[in-house]
Short mmCIF file of C-alpha atoms and ligand atoms in Angstrom, two decimals:
data_model
loop_
_atom_site.label_atom_id
_atom_site.label_comp_id
_atom_site.label_asym_id
_atom_site.label_seq_id
_atom_site.Cartn_x
_atom_site.Cartn_y
_atom_site.Cartn_z
CA UNK A 1146 203.46 173.98 112.48
CA UNK A 1147 204.68 177.58 113.32
CA UNK A 1148 203.33 180.67 111.63
CA UNK A 1149 205.13 182.42 108.48
CA UNK A 1150 204.20 185.80 107.26
CA UNK A 1151 202.16 185.33 103.90
CA UNK A 1152 201.79 188.71 101.13
CA UNK A 1153 199.58 188.35 98.59
CA UNK A 1154 199.83 190.03 95.90
CA UNK A 1155 196.40 191.17 94.13
CA UNK A 1156 195.60 193.57 91.43
CA UNK A 1157 191.57 194.12 90.76
CA UNK A 1158 192.40 195.05 87.72
CA UNK A 1159 194.33 191.25 85.97
CA UNK A 1160 191.13 189.85 85.78
CA UNK A 1161 189.89 192.38 82.51
CA UNK A 1162 192.47 191.68 80.94
CA UNK A 1163 191.69 188.91 77.48
CA UNK A 1164 194.35 187.16 74.95
CA UNK A 1165 190.94 187.10 72.67
CA UNK A 1166 187.66 184.97 71.68
CA UNK A 1167 189.37 180.97 72.41
CA UNK A 1168 192.38 181.66 73.11
CA UNK A 1169 193.21 179.02 75.84
CA UNK A 1170 194.59 181.73 78.44
CA UNK A 1171 192.43 183.44 80.41
CA UNK A 1172 193.63 185.96 82.76
CA UNK A 1173 189.95 185.90 84.80
CA UNK A 1174 191.33 182.32 86.11
CA UNK A 1175 193.49 184.96 88.49
CA UNK A 1176 190.03 187.05 89.65
CA UNK A 1177 187.83 182.98 90.73
CA UNK A 1178 191.66 182.57 92.44
CA UNK A 1179 190.84 185.73 94.23
CA UNK A 1180 187.49 185.58 94.70
CA UNK A 1181 187.49 181.82 96.26
CA UNK A 1182 190.30 182.76 98.48
CA UNK A 1183 187.90 185.77 99.34
CA UNK A 1184 184.69 183.58 99.99
CA UNK A 1185 187.39 181.20 102.50
CA UNK A 1186 187.82 183.60 104.52
CA UNK A 1187 191.99 183.91 104.13
CA UNK A 1188 192.16 188.11 103.26
CA UNK A 1189 192.19 188.87 106.90
CA UNK A 1190 195.02 186.54 107.66
CA UNK A 1191 198.10 187.36 104.87
CA UNK A 1192 199.11 190.55 103.54
CA UNK A 1193 196.76 191.93 100.63
CA UNK A 1194 199.06 194.26 98.18
CA UNK A 1195 197.89 195.56 95.45
CA UNK A 1196 201.58 195.10 93.06
CA UNK A 1197 203.46 198.69 92.34
CA UNK A 1198 202.80 197.96 87.79
CA UNK A 1199 206.72 197.60 86.63
CA UNK A 1200 207.44 200.15 84.60
CA UNK A 1201 208.85 199.34 80.99
CA UNK A 1202 212.63 200.50 82.64
CA UNK A 1203 212.05 198.03 85.48
CA UNK A 1204 211.60 195.18 82.20
CA UNK A 1205 214.68 196.57 80.89
CA UNK A 1206 216.49 194.71 83.58
CA UNK A 1207 216.16 191.74 81.34
CA UNK A 1208 214.53 192.54 78.25
CA UNK A 1209 216.20 194.38 75.93
CA UNK A 1210 214.75 198.45 75.15
CA UNK A 1211 213.62 197.56 71.52
CA UNK A 1212 211.82 195.14 72.67
CA UNK A 1213 210.44 196.32 75.37
CA UNK A 1214 209.71 199.72 73.40
CA UNK A 1215 207.47 197.48 70.86
CA UNK A 1216 205.39 196.34 74.31
CA UNK A 1217 204.93 199.79 75.42
CA UNK A 1218 203.40 200.94 72.00
CA UNK A 1219 201.60 197.86 70.65
CA UNK A 1220 198.26 197.81 69.97
CA UNK A 1221 195.75 195.00 68.03
CA UNK A 1222 195.50 198.20 65.08
CA UNK A 1223 199.36 198.85 64.96
CA UNK A 1224 200.24 194.70 65.78
CA UNK A 1225 201.01 193.52 61.91
CA UNK A 1226 202.13 197.30 61.06
CA UNK A 1227 204.74 196.98 64.68
CA UNK A 1228 205.56 193.26 63.73
CA UNK A 1229 206.55 193.47 59.51
CA UNK A 1230 208.69 196.71 60.27
CA UNK A 1231 211.18 195.10 61.68
CA UNK A 1232 211.62 192.56 64.03
CA UNK A 1233 209.40 189.98 64.81
CA UNK A 1234 208.36 190.48 68.64
CA UNK A 1235 205.05 188.58 68.57
CA UNK A 1236 204.96 185.42 66.74
CA UNK A 1237 201.85 183.35 65.44
CA UNK A 1238 198.76 183.15 67.41
CA UNK A 1239 200.35 182.73 70.72
CA UNK A 1240 201.33 186.06 71.59
CA UNK A 1241 198.03 188.86 70.18
CA UNK A 1242 198.58 192.23 70.63
CA UNK A 1243 196.13 192.26 72.80
CA UNK A 1244 194.40 194.77 74.22
CA UNK A 1245 196.56 197.01 77.41
CA UNK A 1246 198.18 194.25 76.43
CA UNK A 1247 201.64 196.08 78.48
CA UNK A 1248 199.67 196.58 81.60
CA UNK A 1249 198.68 193.52 81.93
CA UNK A 1250 203.04 192.65 82.02
CA UNK A 1251 203.28 195.25 84.59
CA UNK A 1252 200.54 194.06 86.64
CA UNK A 1253 202.42 190.30 86.77
CA UNK A 1254 206.03 191.67 86.87
CA UNK A 1255 205.26 194.08 89.80
CA UNK A 1256 204.13 191.56 91.89
CA UNK A 1257 206.68 189.81 90.91
CA UNK A 1258 209.55 191.82 91.63
CA UNK A 1259 207.26 193.20 95.19
CA UNK A 1260 207.04 189.74 95.54
CA UNK A 1261 210.79 189.46 96.09
CA UNK A 1262 211.45 193.09 97.65
CA UNK A 1263 208.74 191.64 100.44
CA UNK A 1264 211.33 188.73 101.26
CA UNK A 1265 214.34 190.38 101.30
CA UNK A 1266 213.83 193.11 103.32
CA UNK A 1267 212.25 190.25 106.19
CA UNK A 1268 208.69 191.42 106.10
CA UNK A 1269 207.19 188.38 104.98
CA UNK A 1270 207.77 184.66 104.50
CA UNK A 1271 206.18 183.89 102.10
CA UNK A 1272 205.29 186.21 98.83
CA UNK A 1273 202.16 185.28 95.87
CA UNK A 1274 201.30 186.60 92.41
CA UNK A 1275 199.31 184.43 90.85
CA UNK A 1276 199.40 187.03 88.37
CA UNK A 1277 203.18 186.05 87.68
CA UNK A 1278 204.66 182.74 86.57
CA UNK A 1279 205.05 183.36 82.75
CA UNK A 1280 208.70 181.36 82.19
CA UNK A 1281 208.41 181.54 78.29
CA UNK A 1282 209.20 185.09 77.80
CA UNK A 1283 212.70 185.35 76.17
CA UNK A 1284 215.08 188.34 76.23
CA UNK A 1285 214.21 190.21 72.85
CA UNK A 1286 210.70 187.87 72.22
CA UNK A 1287 207.23 187.09 73.25
CA UNK A 1288 206.69 183.20 73.55
CA UNK A 1289 203.93 180.78 74.56
CA UNK A 1290 201.38 183.28 76.05
CA UNK A 1291 204.38 184.66 77.72
CA UNK A 1292 205.39 188.67 76.84
CA UNK A 1293 207.56 189.79 80.23
CA UNK A 1294 209.53 187.26 82.29
CA UNK A 1295 207.82 188.70 85.65
CA UNK A 1296 210.24 185.43 86.94
CA UNK A 1297 213.39 186.34 85.76
CA UNK A 1298 212.58 189.79 87.60
CA UNK A 1299 212.07 188.39 90.09
CA UNK A 1300 215.20 186.46 90.55
CA UNK A 1301 217.15 189.32 89.80
CA UNK A 1302 215.89 191.43 93.04
CA UNK A 1303 216.03 188.62 94.77
CA UNK A 1304 220.41 188.43 93.93
CA UNK A 1305 220.69 191.96 95.12
CA UNK A 1306 220.56 190.47 98.30
CA UNK A 1307 220.91 186.17 98.68
CA UNK A 1308 223.85 185.06 96.63
CA UNK A 1309 221.84 182.03 95.51
CA UNK A 1310 218.28 181.76 94.86
CA UNK A 1311 216.53 178.18 93.72
CA UNK A 1312 213.62 177.74 90.91
CA UNK A 1313 211.40 175.76 90.65
CA UNK A 1314 208.85 174.92 87.94
CA UNK A 1315 205.54 172.19 88.08
CA UNK A 1316 204.02 173.35 85.18
CA UNK A 1317 203.55 170.93 82.61
CA UNK A 1318 205.84 173.12 80.47
CA UNK A 1319 209.52 173.35 80.66
CA UNK A 1320 211.02 176.64 82.10
CA UNK A 1321 212.64 177.55 79.12
CA UNK A 1322 213.13 181.35 79.53
CA UNK A 1323 214.09 181.05 83.21
CA UNK A 1324 216.48 178.37 82.55
CA UNK A 1325 218.38 180.42 79.47
CA UNK A 1326 218.50 183.58 81.23
CA UNK A 1327 220.45 181.80 84.18
CA UNK A 1328 222.14 179.50 82.19
CA UNK A 1329 225.57 180.27 82.83
CA UNK A 1330 225.29 181.48 86.33
CA UNK A 1331 226.07 179.37 89.50
CA UNK A 1332 224.01 181.48 91.00
CA UNK A 1333 220.74 180.78 90.65
CA UNK A 1334 219.50 176.88 89.95
CA UNK A 1335 216.53 176.45 87.96
CA UNK A 1336 214.95 173.01 88.01
CA UNK A 1337 211.56 172.19 85.58
CA UNK A 1338 209.46 169.89 86.06
CA UNK A 1339 207.51 168.62 82.58
CA UNK A 1340 206.58 167.00 79.64
CA UNK A 1341 208.75 165.72 76.81
CA UNK A 1342 208.55 164.70 73.78
CA UNK A 1343 205.84 166.15 70.45
CA UNK A 1344 205.51 168.93 73.07
CA UNK A 1345 206.11 173.19 73.18
CA UNK A 1346 208.35 173.73 73.67
CA UNK A 1347 210.47 171.12 73.04
CA UNK A 1348 213.46 171.35 75.40
CA UNK A 1349 214.62 170.70 78.96
CA UNK A 1350 216.26 166.87 78.37
CA UNK A 1351 218.72 165.98 80.73
CA UNK A 1352 221.37 166.88 78.66
CA UNK A 1353 220.37 170.14 79.13
CA UNK A 1354 222.36 171.36 82.22
CA UNK A 1355 224.07 174.28 82.17
CA UNK A 1356 227.07 176.34 81.02
CA UNK A 1357 230.51 177.59 82.13
CA UNK A 1358 230.03 178.25 85.68
CA UNK A 1359 226.63 177.80 85.49
CA UNK A 1360 227.93 174.18 84.73
CA UNK A 1361 225.44 171.37 86.72
CA UNK A 1362 223.06 174.29 87.45
CA UNK A 1363 220.35 174.00 85.41
CA UNK A 1364 218.45 170.91 86.27
CA UNK A 1365 215.82 168.71 83.71
CA UNK A 1366 213.71 166.17 84.94
CA UNK A 1367 211.24 165.18 81.98
CA UNK A 1368 207.88 163.22 82.02
CA UNK A 1369 205.05 161.68 80.29
CA UNK A 1370 201.65 161.71 80.11
CA UNK A 1371 200.02 160.25 82.93
CA UNK A 1372 202.27 161.47 85.97
CA UNK A 1373 200.24 160.75 88.62
CA UNK A 1374 200.68 162.01 92.03
CA UNK A 1375 202.76 159.19 92.95
CA UNK A 1376 205.11 159.13 89.96
CA UNK A 1377 205.49 162.62 89.88
CA UNK A 1378 206.35 162.40 93.97
CA UNK A 1379 209.17 159.96 93.49
CA UNK A 1380 211.23 162.07 91.07
CA UNK A 1381 210.07 165.82 92.94
CA UNK A 1382 210.90 164.48 96.68
CA UNK A 1383 214.98 162.88 96.15
CA UNK A 1384 215.51 165.88 93.79
CA UNK A 1385 214.67 168.91 95.41
CA UNK A 1386 215.74 167.47 98.97
CA UNK A 1387 218.89 167.06 96.79
CA UNK A 1388 219.05 170.25 96.10
CA UNK A 1389 218.01 172.08 98.80
CA UNK A 1390 221.58 169.98 100.57
CA UNK A 1391 223.89 170.81 98.20
CA UNK A 1392 222.74 173.96 96.58
CA UNK A 1393 221.62 175.89 99.97
CA UNK A 1394 219.82 178.74 99.20
CA UNK A 1395 218.74 181.84 100.39
CA UNK A 1396 215.24 181.85 98.14
CA UNK A 1397 213.53 179.39 96.52
CA UNK A 1398 210.66 180.45 93.94
CA UNK A 1399 208.12 178.44 93.00
CA UNK A 1400 206.49 178.57 90.22
CA UNK A 1401 203.04 177.13 90.39
CA UNK A 1402 201.68 176.17 86.68
CA UNK A 1403 198.34 174.47 87.03
CA UNK A 1404 198.63 172.78 83.56
CA UNK A 1405 200.04 169.72 85.69
CA UNK A 1406 196.32 169.33 87.11
CA UNK A 1407 194.17 166.17 85.98
CA UNK A 1408 191.94 167.28 83.43
CA UNK A 1409 193.79 170.70 82.14
CA UNK A 1410 192.54 171.48 78.13
CA UNK A 1411 196.73 172.17 76.78
CA UNK A 1412 198.02 169.42 79.81
CA UNK A 1413 198.64 165.71 80.40
CA UNK A 1414 199.42 164.80 83.57
CA UNK A 1415 197.16 163.12 86.46
CA UNK A 1416 198.64 165.09 89.86
CA UNK A 1417 195.45 165.59 91.70
CA UNK A 1418 195.04 168.30 93.67
CA UNK A 1419 196.64 167.86 96.92
CA UNK A 1420 199.81 165.89 94.54
CA UNK A 1421 200.45 169.81 93.31
CA UNK A 1422 200.52 171.62 96.78
CA UNK A 1423 202.53 168.88 98.28
CA UNK A 1424 205.35 170.77 96.68
CA UNK A 1425 204.37 174.45 98.11
CA UNK A 1426 203.90 172.32 101.92
CA UNK A 1427 206.86 170.27 101.13
CA UNK A 1428 208.81 173.93 100.84
CA UNK A 1429 206.94 175.07 103.39
CA UNK A 1430 208.13 172.91 105.74
CA UNK A 1431 212.27 173.98 104.77
CA UNK A 1432 211.41 177.20 105.91
CA UNK A 1433 213.50 179.25 103.78
CA UNK A 1434 211.81 182.49 102.30
CA UNK A 1435 209.83 181.79 99.66
CA UNK A 1436 207.37 182.90 96.29
CA UNK A 1437 204.42 181.42 94.73
CA UNK A 1438 203.51 182.58 91.77
CA UNK A 1439 200.81 181.41 89.66
CA UNK A 1440 201.92 180.07 85.58
CA UNK A 1441 199.98 177.31 83.21
CA UNK A 1442 196.35 176.36 84.41
CA UNK A 1443 193.64 176.07 81.46
CA UNK A 1444 190.71 174.41 83.16
CA UNK A 1445 189.52 177.62 85.20
CA UNK A 1446 188.10 175.68 87.82
CA UNK A 1447 191.00 173.73 88.35
CA UNK A 1448 192.83 176.44 88.86
CA UNK A 1449 190.74 178.59 91.28
CA UNK A 1450 190.94 175.40 93.32
CA UNK A 1451 194.28 174.95 93.49
CA UNK A 1452 195.72 178.02 93.67
CA UNK A 1453 193.41 178.74 96.54
CA UNK A 1454 193.95 175.53 98.17
CA UNK A 1455 197.74 176.62 97.73
CA UNK A 1456 196.86 179.79 98.89
CA UNK A 1457 195.69 178.58 102.41
CA UNK A 1458 199.04 175.91 102.66
CA UNK A 1459 200.93 179.10 102.70
CA UNK A 1460 199.49 180.24 105.64
CA UNK A 1461 199.32 176.26 107.17
CA UNK A 1462 195.49 176.40 107.04
CA UNK A 1463 195.24 173.45 105.31
CA UNK A 1464 193.84 171.33 107.11
CA UNK A 1465 191.35 173.37 108.84
CA UNK A 1466 189.89 174.76 104.92
CA UNK A 1467 186.46 172.61 104.21
CA UNK A 1468 187.02 170.87 101.20
CA UNK A 1469 182.94 171.72 100.12
CA UNK A 1470 183.35 175.06 98.67
CA UNK A 1471 181.42 177.65 100.09
CA UNK A 1472 179.77 180.63 99.10
CA UNK A 1473 181.05 182.14 96.43
CA UNK A 1474 179.93 184.30 93.18
CA UNK A 1475 180.74 181.09 91.26
CA UNK A 1476 179.01 178.60 93.26
CA UNK A 1477 176.50 177.12 90.55
CA UNK A 1478 179.55 177.07 87.84
CA UNK A 1479 181.37 174.86 90.51
CA UNK A 1480 178.56 171.97 90.63
CA UNK A 1481 178.11 168.72 90.43
CA UNK A 1482 180.53 168.21 93.16
CA UNK A 1483 180.63 171.89 94.17
CA UNK A 1484 183.66 170.43 95.76
CA UNK A 1485 187.11 172.48 96.29
CA UNK A 1486 189.65 169.34 95.47
CA UNK A 1487 191.28 168.01 91.64
CA UNK A 1488 191.10 164.49 91.14
CA UNK A 1489 192.61 161.92 89.03
CA UNK A 1490 191.24 160.48 86.50
CA UNK A 1491 192.02 156.58 84.32
CA UNK A 1492 194.16 157.99 81.93
CA UNK A 1493 197.62 155.58 81.73
CA UNK A 1494 201.02 156.70 83.92
CA UNK A 1495 203.46 156.06 80.55
CA UNK A 1496 206.44 156.82 83.11
CA UNK A 1497 204.87 153.36 85.60
CA UNK A 1498 205.69 151.67 82.06
CA UNK A 1499 209.26 150.80 81.12
CA UNK A 1500 210.67 152.10 84.78
CA UNK A 1501 211.97 155.11 82.77
CA UNK A 1502 211.19 157.36 85.91
CA UNK A 1503 214.46 155.61 87.97
CA UNK A 1504 216.37 156.40 85.32
CA UNK A 1505 215.09 159.98 85.66
CA UNK A 1506 215.53 160.22 89.02
CA UNK A 1507 218.97 158.76 89.40
CA UNK A 1508 220.45 160.73 86.48
CA UNK A 1509 219.04 164.12 88.27
CA UNK A 1510 221.14 163.02 91.33
CA UNK A 1511 224.14 161.47 89.67
CA UNK A 1512 224.58 165.71 88.28
CA UNK A 1513 223.41 167.23 91.81
CA UNK A 1514 225.57 165.35 93.67
CA UNK A 1515 228.85 166.04 91.00
CA UNK A 1516 228.14 169.28 92.21
CA UNK A 1517 230.08 168.91 95.00
CA UNK A 1518 233.85 166.85 93.33
C1 LIG B 2234 194.66 180.73 69.94
C2 LIG B 2234 193.92 179.99 69.46
C3 LIG B 2234 196.06 180.73 70.69
C4 LIG B 2234 193.64 179.36 70.11
C5 LIG B 2234 196.76 178.58 71.59
C6 LIG B 2234 198.56 175.20 72.68
C7 LIG B 2234 195.42 179.43 70.97
C8 LIG B 2234 196.30 177.68 72.11
C9 LIG B 2234 194.56 178.32 70.24
C10 LIG B 2234 197.97 176.56 72.53
C11 LIG B 2234 195.63 176.73 71.43
C12 LIG B 2234 200.47 176.09 72.81
C13 LIG B 2234 202.80 175.90 70.33
C14 LIG B 2234 202.60 177.13 68.35
C15 LIG B 2234 204.18 176.45 67.96
C16 LIG B 2234 203.19 177.05 69.15
C17 LIG B 2234 201.71 179.80 80.90
C18 LIG B 2234 203.42 176.97 66.40
C19 LIG B 2234 194.12 174.31 71.78
C20 LIG B 2234 202.84 179.02 81.45
C21 LIG B 2234 202.17 177.57 76.56
C22 LIG B 2234 201.96 176.45 75.62
C23 LIG B 2234 201.86 177.35 77.78
C24 LIG B 2234 201.96 177.30 73.60
C25 LIG B 2234 202.79 178.41 78.95
C26 LIG B 2234 201.56 176.01 72.98
C27 LIG B 2234 202.55 177.77 80.04
N1 LIG B 2234 199.66 175.45 72.21
N2 LIG B 2234 194.62 177.18 70.46
N3 LIG B 2234 199.41 176.83 72.35
N4 LIG B 2234 203.27 175.98 67.32
N5 LIG B 2234 202.29 176.57 71.01
O1 LIG B 2234 202.10 175.19 70.56
O2 LIG B 2234 203.90 177.51 79.89
O3 LIG B 2234 201.50 177.12 80.61
O4 LIG B 2234 195.34 175.00 71.79
CA1 LIG B 2235 207.52 172.77 84.43
ZN1 LIG B 2236 202.27 175.30 80.82
#
């Protein structure tokens, strides 16, 4: 398997931001990942880059001036005043106005825009930003732990050079913000795999396929509780293969949300580290410029495990990885197994019950077949 030039975006400050006590989103997981990547000696096999922080002006390539201006000013103290004065930009407990929220967003967005630039200039074949993947952020509103949509900003950067971009989202939640941003264009195809039914954000049925010129270019694959590696692969491989054939993307952005892993605190799937990383291996094998982004992931140890292994997959060294964890700053915490892999549990796979997954696959393939006629 041939080598790829890999860029890895990391900012040493990113792990210090906190959404607040008790909030499930923990930026610290990016630092845990980085410490494991370091312990496995991967840093000297790739370009390690500190992202240029995205400016407010750069963010307005997608978001409204008013919303970005608000985010740039808001502090924990002024949140209430600013929020109830005019439009409500931050709603509920999901998106608190935490200390340094704007800087955190500028690191996340800066990494994804930088990753895009690495591909368009030909400097890298694969670019990684585990601090990105915040797929729920809307043009004028924060949503679901996401404030600035780094993915949309990264894709907009890719579109300056490439005619067509494919966005794939394997986070347990629907990639609604990215879908909405490109709903009416045929230059970006979005494809989200997610839990559907009494689950945030509630969108992403197979009837939602895009509008106008974009009709057919939004693909949704709704899944049920307990999705296993086998169930996931039975839809991922055929659907993505068909997309690569009919859409022929110039670049692919893969959102690697880790909340689709077994044992996640907010997720409800039963996918192992190997099942999740198979998606990365599958796309790397297709040899198209690739961006890997983070996203959800709430069982912090497992997020670190997964994204470390997926970094190894990007480098093509996953077969040389020792599944017994090397010494690292969090070693004790990885007990009692002290192993890298995330294994499945005994929950029921509700997709397997009634053949509903076959219908979902057939439906998606039918949608893609219609694109060419
Ligand atoms: C503060 C403290 C906020 C504890 C939020 C779980 C919390 C959640 C918390 C939570 C929580 C959600 C909703 C709220 C509908 C809304 C990064 C009115 C124990 C990409 C975002 C999920 C997922 C949002 C983000 C969801 C991503 N679930 N404890 N909040 N209500 N919000 O359901 O896709 O992974 O849960
Ligand atoms: Ca998803
Ligand atoms: Zn999620």
